[in-house]
Amino acid sequence: MNLEHALTTTIDVNGTPFAYREAGIKGGVSIILLHHLTAVLDDWDPAVVNGLAASHHVIAFDNRGVGRSGGTTPTSVQEMARDAIAFIRALGLSKVDLLGFSLGGFIAQVIAQEEPDLVRKLIIAGSGPAGGEGISNMGAVLQDGVAKAAASGKHPKHFLFFTQTDHGQAAANAFLARLSMRTEDRDAAISNESIHAQLTAIHAWGQGDPSKLSEIHHPVLVANGDDDVMAPTINSFELARRLPNAQLSIFPDASHGGIFQYHAAFLQQALDFFA
Amino acid sequence: MNLEHALTTTIDVNGTPFAYREAGIKGGVSIILLHHLTAVLDDWDPAVVNGLAASHHVIAFDNRGVGRSGGTTPTSVQEMARDAIAFIRALGLSKVDLLGFSLGGFIAQVIAQEEPDLVRKLIIAGSGPAGGEGISNMGAVLQDGVAKAAASGKHPKHFLFFTQTDHGQAAANAFLARLSMRTEDRDAAISNESIHAQLTAIHAWGQGDPSKLSEIHHPVLVANGDDDVMAPTINSFELARRLPNAQLSIFPDASHGGIFQYHAAFLQQALDFFA
């Protein structure tokens, strides 16, 4: 079952319905996808998710207050991590792999710190440590991207996720086309209130303390483009440097969406890593 | 034909005999291996080279003044690159892939800058840009490693190529065992005069100007351990940042010899890259 054809289901998490979709083959360690600022279920790239789902069980979900999930989006990464942990436990899972992208990468770090036994391996993409350079600026970068998109008639992700080269912009078009492949049962858009709460959480994360990274002893694959405008790439290097057991992969002529632009190469690395 | 069983041959390069060994399957683009400070032919890890040779033609050589090659080792990376280019041309090759390790990575950069049409793709491992942080210090680090080795009865590479963790030291033992697999027709050791010339070249490289990196438009794979004591890992990040078309791969709990420690993972990346 490919993710873009998967039904959207809800599960009760401490009284709140959480929306999720699952794809792939059950049996091994499930991969939980943790998503970015503004993202709902439909924003996961099928090229990456279906590639993982060819040999793994993969679960995408809307965290509290996002998309079709109920409740109010919290204003800290720590609370988002607690909600994600509660969702994972509500599914009856006791050991998972995490793929956290951007804000989802922050959440993945906190899950691994707070519930180390719940996690086997993590991929942290387009992300950075607490206190990372330029992380607090993500809201301003988002605004700038939205303004450029409005002025040019393009999608904000043309500016925020991809480089401005021909190569980068062609990848943006291909990525957006993949996201539009799902035509039925699409998710609800995120509310402005939830975006605002996420930005508050991201700003606080950018002011945080990275020292807890040394506590994450799990295998970690850190991945990003070499020119990320949202979570500057130096943060991926910093993650790999501070994490005791991290592998780093950086893609050329690529921005925040580097793992989607280089989906085939990233997928191979991810499959090797999760093997 | 595996490299550790390959005959050592010489070829005349502008009047000087250059020693080399070749392995693998002729036909495609040959991979030229460019080696590190102090290294001779026997210092290439069979786990990496034979893995490449399973599907590529691979050539290792002693540059001028090194091992069994004649002449006097020059005191600049630029001259070493000119010698390497002359060797490649003497073999009758007009387009090659390069795998440069440490000093060899410096040489690979200059070859790509000076003779861009001669090069298809480059891997630069355990290396850094001209002017890179701590590169000029490599001689002092080497001395320190040799002193520690003498005091402990270990090989200097236990200190210089691998981390001091149990994992790193076990990898050092496995690496050194692989290097000793070749028992016949071993290369001559490098002379102290050649090491001194190489250190002069490395020191000058460490004082150099990295701006020419933007001229290298070839696909580049930059690889290293996350804790390289000889060519500090930040230099690999800097290479990937400055090179227009570079992919970066950093291995955990690994030092200068990261690509040898993670030979299986590195080999997969290298084969994908050279495909």
XYZ file of C-alpha atoms in Angstrom:
550
model
C 0.000 0.000 0.000
C 1.470 3.345 -1.032
C 1.013 6.239 1.350
C -0.815 8.395 -1.184
C -3.517 5.724 -1.383
C -3.602 4.956 2.334
C -6.778 5.705 4.225
C -6.687 8.454 6.807
C -7.546 6.937 10.183
C -7.825 8.400 13.654
C -6.808 6.961 16.996
C -7.705 8.232 20.428
C -4.659 9.643 22.228
C -5.585 10.506 25.806
C -8.990 11.731 24.655
C -7.865 13.524 21.500
C -8.278 12.031 18.008
C -4.942 11.897 16.129
C -5.111 11.461 12.324
C -2.630 9.105 10.699
C -1.914 7.016 7.614
C 0.154 3.880 7.374
C 1.899 2.184 4.487
C 4.162 -0.760 3.863
C 4.813 -4.112 5.457
C 4.072 -4.757 9.116
C 6.305 -6.961 11.187
C 9.593 -5.164 11.716
C 10.258 -1.921 13.549
C 7.801 0.725 12.344
C 9.111 4.037 11.041
C 7.297 7.048 12.513
C 7.428 10.169 10.341
C 7.608 13.522 12.172
C 6.793 16.464 9.992
C 7.737 20.101 9.456
C 6.303 23.497 10.304
C 2.939 23.928 8.481
C 2.936 20.326 7.189
C -0.002 17.960 7.132
C -0.175 14.324 5.992
C -0.261 15.258 2.312
C 3.118 17.004 2.554
C 5.145 13.790 2.811
C 6.961 13.045 -0.437
C 5.630 9.752 -1.860
C 9.027 9.123 -3.493
C 10.631 8.846 -0.065
C 7.766 7.318 1.911
C 6.807 4.670 -0.636
C 10.444 3.725 -1.027
C 10.651 3.122 2.704
C 7.302 1.356 2.684
C 8.562 -1.163 0.120
C 10.346 -2.935 2.970
C 9.166 -1.238 6.194
C 6.002 -0.301 8.024
C 5.689 3.488 7.855
C 3.316 5.724 9.803
C 2.656 9.406 9.120
C 0.526 11.355 11.573
C -0.770 14.820 12.333
C 0.445 15.910 15.739
C -1.952 17.591 18.170
C -3.841 20.493 16.565
C -2.461 19.842 13.068
C -4.512 18.870 9.981
C -7.316 16.529 10.953
C -6.014 15.831 14.454
C -7.906 17.331 17.346
C -6.687 19.485 20.190
C -4.577 22.608 20.261
C -1.021 22.711 18.922
C 1.333 23.203 21.868
C 3.944 25.939 21.921
C 6.994 23.862 22.793
C 8.938 21.072 21.105
C 8.922 19.209 24.425
C 5.100 19.095 24.485
C 5.017 18.064 20.819
C 7.402 15.230 21.682
C 5.176 14.132 24.562
C 2.201 14.080 22.195
C 4.163 12.048 19.649
C 5.212 9.573 22.345
C 1.592 9.239 23.464
C 0.531 8.626 19.845
C 3.186 5.928 19.393
C 2.142 4.220 22.619
C -1.544 4.490 21.667
C -0.700 2.479 18.542
C 0.683 -0.218 20.840
C 4.251 0.187 19.625
C 7.127 -0.267 22.078
C 10.107 0.319 19.742
C 10.127 2.512 16.650
C 12.450 4.179 14.162
C 11.980 7.927 13.671
C 12.317 10.072 10.578
C 12.045 13.682 11.680
C 12.145 16.488 9.152
C 12.855 20.082 10.262
C 10.565 20.724 13.277
C 10.022 16.945 13.223
C 13.767 16.540 13.641
C 13.652 18.656 16.800
C 10.807 16.484 18.097
C 12.712 13.302 17.218
C 15.675 14.462 19.311
C 13.479 15.069 22.351
C 11.695 11.726 21.970
C 15.081 9.961 21.915
C 16.214 11.907 24.990
C 13.027 11.430 26.977
C 12.147 7.873 25.965
C 15.390 6.272 24.787
C 14.017 2.735 24.993
C 11.147 3.617 22.678
C 13.533 4.413 19.812
C 15.831 2.135 17.802
C 17.295 4.524 15.186
C 16.660 8.110 14.044
C 16.981 10.031 10.830
C 17.109 13.793 11.381
C 16.768 15.750 8.126
C 16.748 19.482 7.410
C 16.998 20.147 11.106
C 19.348 21.194 13.869
C 20.171 21.125 17.562
C 18.549 23.274 20.235
C 20.273 26.644 20.144
C 21.334 26.061 16.554
C 22.500 28.924 14.364
C 19.620 30.674 12.600
C 16.909 28.293 13.875
C 15.063 31.084 15.679
C 14.926 32.924 12.388
C 12.765 30.272 10.693
C 9.580 32.304 11.067
C 11.081 35.280 9.265
C 12.399 33.008 6.517
C 8.939 31.478 6.147
C 7.356 34.921 5.839
C 9.902 35.919 3.252
C 9.244 32.745 1.247
C 5.486 33.259 1.388
C 5.901 36.867 0.222
C 8.154 35.836 -2.676
C 5.681 33.128 -3.632
C 2.785 35.582 -3.645
C 4.760 38.037 -5.777
C 5.879 35.403 -8.300
C 2.851 33.127 -8.441
C 4.962 30.205 -7.274
C 4.605 27.884 -4.301
C 6.529 28.984 -1.157
C 8.441 25.710 -1.273
C 10.088 26.902 -4.492
C 11.902 29.381 -2.251
C 12.061 27.578 1.070
C 12.829 23.967 0.141
C 14.935 24.248 -3.030
C 17.873 26.230 -4.352
C 17.254 28.948 -6.913
C 19.337 27.201 -9.602
C 17.668 25.582 -12.621
C 18.428 22.232 -11.049
C 16.863 23.219 -7.737
C 13.754 24.703 -9.313
C 13.202 21.681 -11.539
C 13.381 19.556 -8.395
C 10.813 21.853 -6.768
C 8.403 21.291 -9.636
C 8.887 17.533 -9.508
C 8.413 17.500 -5.716
C 5.213 19.547 -5.859
C 3.885 17.283 -8.614
C 4.498 14.257 -6.393
C 2.653 15.917 -3.493
C -0.365 16.473 -5.747
C -0.594 12.806 -6.752
C -3.070 12.111 -3.972
C -6.402 13.474 -5.139
C -8.909 11.917 -2.705
C -9.243 11.998 1.058
C -6.703 14.779 1.365
C -5.868 16.182 4.768
C -7.206 19.466 6.166
C -4.832 22.412 5.893
C -3.107 23.576 9.042
C -4.672 26.576 10.794
C -2.894 29.872 11.280
C -3.195 29.361 15.035
C -1.290 26.083 14.786
C 1.413 27.658 12.606
C 1.784 30.411 15.164
C 2.145 27.866 17.974
C 4.728 25.927 15.949
C 6.720 29.104 15.319
C 6.687 29.853 19.051
C 8.029 26.361 19.693
C 10.698 26.702 16.995
C 11.811 30.082 18.322
C 12.219 28.655 21.811
C 14.116 25.648 20.389
C 16.482 28.070 18.678
C 17.231 29.605 22.076
C 17.700 26.215 23.737
C 20.664 24.257 25.033
C 22.255 21.631 22.766
C 24.119 19.849 25.546
C 21.588 17.020 25.858
C 22.594 15.738 22.416
C 25.424 13.789 24.044
C 22.736 11.691 25.792
C 21.377 10.318 22.516
C 23.335 7.122 22.002
C 21.088 5.768 19.247
C 22.396 5.433 15.708
C 21.440 8.635 13.894
C 21.562 9.541 10.224
C 21.675 13.327 9.790
C 20.828 14.504 6.270
C 20.346 17.834 4.552
C 20.988 19.953 1.487
C 24.210 21.957 1.449
C 22.395 25.303 1.341
C 19.404 25.023 3.678
C 17.803 28.468 4.107
C 15.384 27.381 6.860
C 17.642 25.313 9.140
C 21.112 26.433 8.001
C 23.243 23.441 7.006
C 25.888 24.131 9.646
C 23.307 22.790 12.107
C 23.368 19.367 10.474
C 27.140 19.302 10.867
C 26.724 20.392 14.476
C 24.219 17.595 15.093
C 26.601 15.015 13.668
C 29.476 16.448 15.684
C 27.613 16.432 19.004
C 25.691 13.178 18.651
C 27.852 10.238 19.796
C 26.735 7.889 17.003
C 25.729 9.939 13.974
C 26.365 9.578 10.251
C 26.055 12.753 8.177
C 24.936 13.056 4.570
C 24.800 16.415 2.756
C 23.480 16.810 -0.804
C 24.809 19.330 -3.348
C 22.886 22.289 -4.773
C 20.060 21.587 -2.353
C 18.217 23.453 0.359
C 15.837 22.462 3.176
C 14.175 19.858 0.937
C 17.464 18.133 0.061
C 16.206 14.668 1.007
C 13.228 15.112 -1.316
C 15.325 16.537 -4.146
C 17.789 13.612 -3.865
C 15.057 11.140 -2.987
C 16.697 8.175 -4.706
C 20.098 8.692 -3.071
C 18.541 9.522 0.294
C 16.250 6.519 0.112
C 19.210 4.207 -0.474
C 20.974 5.703 2.544
C 17.841 5.488 4.665
C 17.203 1.859 3.719
C 20.826 0.941 4.465
C 20.573 2.789 7.762
C 17.267 1.213 8.841
C 18.320 -2.274 7.620
C 42.708 -9.346 -9.828
C 42.835 -7.993 -6.260
C 45.229 -5.159 -5.562
C 47.142 -7.062 -2.885
C 48.057 -9.665 -5.523
C 48.725 -7.164 -8.324
C 52.261 -6.963 -9.690
C 54.155 -3.760 -9.082
C 55.035 -2.251 -12.467
C 56.873 0.909 -13.445
C 56.178 3.354 -16.252
C 58.452 6.107 -17.525
C 57.031 9.546 -16.711
C 59.167 12.220 -18.389
C 62.319 10.205 -17.677
C 61.421 9.079 -14.145
C 60.136 5.570 -13.347
C 56.798 5.683 -11.456
C 55.750 2.501 -9.627
C 52.112 1.441 -9.807
C 49.690 -1.445 -9.412
C 46.372 -1.960 -11.131
C 43.349 -4.045 -10.273
C 39.855 -4.678 -11.561
C 38.104 -4.557 -14.887
C 39.366 -2.383 -17.721
C 36.953 -0.652 -20.031
C 35.238 2.119 -18.121
C 36.728 5.219 -16.544
C 39.753 4.225 -14.452
C 39.926 5.267 -10.796
C 43.275 6.793 -9.831
C 44.115 6.500 -6.128
C 46.069 9.406 -4.601
C 47.623 8.581 -1.280
C 48.461 10.163 2.073
C 51.516 11.554 3.805
C 54.051 8.692 4.324
C 51.978 6.193 2.324
C 53.283 3.725 -0.235
C 51.359 1.245 -2.400
C 50.916 -1.233 0.459
C 49.015 1.318 2.532
C 45.839 1.139 0.463
C 43.106 -0.785 2.272
C 42.244 -3.909 0.238
C 38.684 -3.798 1.601
C 38.101 -0.496 -0.205
C 40.248 -1.015 -3.277
C 39.116 -4.552 -4.062
C 35.526 -3.487 -3.602
C 36.020 -0.771 -6.203
C 37.952 -3.171 -8.434
C 35.020 -5.587 -8.512
C 33.417 -3.273 -11.065
C 36.047 -0.659 -11.977
C 39.627 -0.393 -13.166
C 41.683 0.929 -10.257
C 45.261 2.222 -10.317
C 47.426 2.921 -7.275
C 50.794 4.605 -7.757
C 53.754 6.025 -5.898
C 54.148 9.684 -6.734
C 57.602 11.093 -7.509
C 60.178 10.182 -4.848
C 57.783 7.889 -2.917
C 58.239 4.119 -2.394
C 59.704 2.516 -5.511
C 59.177 5.558 -7.759
C 62.266 7.475 -8.812
C 63.020 11.164 -8.508
C 62.772 13.538 -5.574
C 59.499 14.284 -3.792
C 58.529 17.890 -4.529
C 57.698 20.341 -1.752
C 54.361 21.616 -3.059
C 50.952 20.085 -3.702
C 50.929 21.840 -7.086
C 54.062 19.986 -8.224
C 52.689 16.695 -6.884
C 49.537 17.320 -8.932
C 51.621 17.998 -12.049
C 53.467 14.699 -11.477
C 50.187 12.848 -11.012
C 48.789 14.384 -14.218
C 51.950 13.344 -16.089
C 51.612 9.804 -14.724
C 47.949 9.593 -15.807
C 48.843 10.849 -19.293
C 51.798 8.435 -19.499
C 49.303 5.600 -18.979
C 47.452 6.894 -22.034
C 44.349 7.876 -20.064
C 42.363 10.945 -21.100
C 39.542 10.846 -18.490
C 39.790 9.414 -14.994
C 38.022 9.327 -11.654
C 40.096 10.304 -8.618
C 40.032 8.999 -5.073
C 42.327 11.237 -3.026
C 42.939 10.530 0.631
C 44.368 13.261 2.930
C 47.388 14.717 1.045
C 45.995 12.827 -1.947
C 42.777 14.783 -1.527
C 44.710 18.042 -1.788
C 46.377 16.750 -4.964
C 43.022 15.648 -6.392
C 41.639 19.172 -5.948
C 44.565 20.709 -7.848
C 44.323 18.134 -10.650
C 40.636 18.981 -11.090
C 41.421 22.715 -11.100
C 44.373 22.509 -13.486
C 43.107 19.799 -15.840
C 39.310 19.777 -15.516
C 38.822 17.774 -18.709
C 41.032 14.980 -17.423
C 38.684 14.294 -14.502
C 35.149 12.896 -14.470
C 34.405 12.613 -10.715
C 36.378 12.929 -7.471
C 36.209 11.429 -4.020
C 38.070 13.501 -1.427
C 38.466 11.670 1.891
C 40.121 12.674 5.166
C 41.167 15.920 3.569
C 40.447 19.624 3.371
C 40.678 22.821 1.375
C 43.768 24.990 1.013
C 43.965 27.181 4.098
C 41.847 24.702 6.047
C 41.704 24.786 9.832
C 44.497 22.774 11.447
C 45.919 21.424 8.166
C 49.294 23.093 8.749
C 49.458 21.286 12.066
C 49.502 17.819 10.460
C 53.254 17.431 10.950
C 52.999 18.024 14.687
C 50.061 15.597 14.922
C 52.119 12.987 13.043
C 55.047 13.437 15.440
C 52.734 13.110 18.403
C 51.223 9.923 16.980
C 54.643 8.416 16.304
C 55.748 9.258 19.858
C 52.609 7.691 21.363
C 53.102 4.615 19.195
C 56.721 4.246 20.315
C 55.704 4.601 23.959
C 52.848 2.101 23.725
C 54.230 -0.441 21.276
C 51.331 0.258 18.894
C 51.279 1.393 15.283
C 51.025 5.192 14.788
C 47.794 4.636 12.852
C 46.171 3.460 16.086
C 46.436 7.101 17.155
C 46.303 8.972 13.856
C 43.655 7.100 11.843
C 41.216 5.817 14.465
C 39.380 7.054 17.532
C 40.552 5.928 20.955
C 37.274 4.150 21.740
C 37.102 0.335 21.842
C 35.239 0.493 18.537
C 37.900 2.696 16.947
C 40.806 0.611 18.198
C 39.213 -2.640 17.042
C 38.839 -1.030 13.614
C 42.536 -0.052 13.736
C 43.535 -3.657 14.366
C 41.326 -4.907 11.536
C 42.671 -2.250 9.165
C 46.320 -3.039 9.975
C 45.624 -6.749 9.516
C 44.205 -6.037 6.053
C 47.300 -3.999 5.143
C 49.525 -6.932 6.085
C 47.665 -9.379 3.825
C 50.104 -8.754 0.998
C 53.259 -10.683 1.861
C 55.235 -10.679 -1.412
C 56.518 -7.911 -3.651
C 55.851 -5.268 -1.048
C 56.713 -1.674 -1.758
C 59.784 0.143 -0.423
C 59.154 2.326 2.633
C 59.083 6.071 2.124
C 62.302 7.931 2.989
C 62.549 10.541 5.701
C 63.531 13.061 3.021
C 60.269 12.411 1.158
C 58.209 12.702 4.349
C 59.913 16.011 5.068
C 59.125 17.279 1.555
C 55.485 16.148 1.939
C 55.206 17.972 5.268
C 56.551 21.130 3.647
C 53.916 20.803 0.934
C 51.146 20.147 3.477
C 52.204 23.124 5.592
C 52.088 25.402 2.550
C 48.670 23.979 1.580
C 47.419 24.824 5.073
C 48.419 28.442 4.452
C 46.815 28.526 1.000
C 43.730 30.122 -0.486
C 40.523 28.044 -0.755
C 38.839 30.319 -3.263
C 39.667 28.136 -6.273
C 37.294 25.457 -4.994
C 34.422 27.241 -6.692
C 36.091 26.393 -10.019
C 35.709 22.644 -9.506
C 32.388 21.841 -11.141
C 32.893 18.070 -11.141
C 30.731 15.850 -8.990
C 32.605 15.360 -5.717
C 31.988 12.992 -2.837
C 33.618 14.307 0.345
C 33.984 11.692 3.094
C 35.551 11.544 6.529
C 35.260 10.400 10.122
C 33.533 12.778 12.518
C 36.631 13.221 14.680
C 39.608 13.448 12.305
C 42.718 14.460 14.268
C 44.930 14.949 11.176
C 42.633 16.911 8.847
C 39.980 18.194 11.286
C 36.491 17.200 10.139
C 35.299 20.790 9.816
C 37.442 20.866 6.671
C 35.300 18.206 5.028
C 32.233 20.295 5.726
C 34.036 23.329 4.337
C 34.936 21.405 1.166
C 31.318 20.380 0.674
C 30.145 23.922 1.340
C 32.546 25.552 -1.111
C 32.480 22.982 -3.910
C 29.545 23.667 -6.265
C 28.627 19.983 -6.717
C 29.684 18.056 -3.640
C 28.014 15.371 -1.558
C 29.278 14.969 2.015
C 29.421 11.786 4.068
C 30.686 11.739 7.674
C 31.040 8.539 9.713
C 30.503 8.302 13.491
C 33.177 7.520 16.101
C 35.816 7.687 13.375
C 38.967 9.668 12.742
C 41.203 10.254 9.695
C 40.760 6.640 8.576
C 36.952 6.827 8.631
C 36.561 5.475 5.096
C 38.647 2.444 6.027
C 36.854 1.901 9.331
C 33.451 2.084 7.572
C 34.754 0.391 4.438
C 31.501 -1.404 3.624
C 29.344 1.719 3.940
C 31.915 3.894 2.196
C 32.315 1.377 -0.607
C 28.574 1.399 -1.243
C 28.603 5.193 -1.410
C 31.665 5.223 -3.652
C 30.192 2.656 -6.046
C 26.918 4.583 -6.217
C 28.883 7.777 -6.820
C 31.153 6.341 -9.507
C 28.265 4.451 -11.184
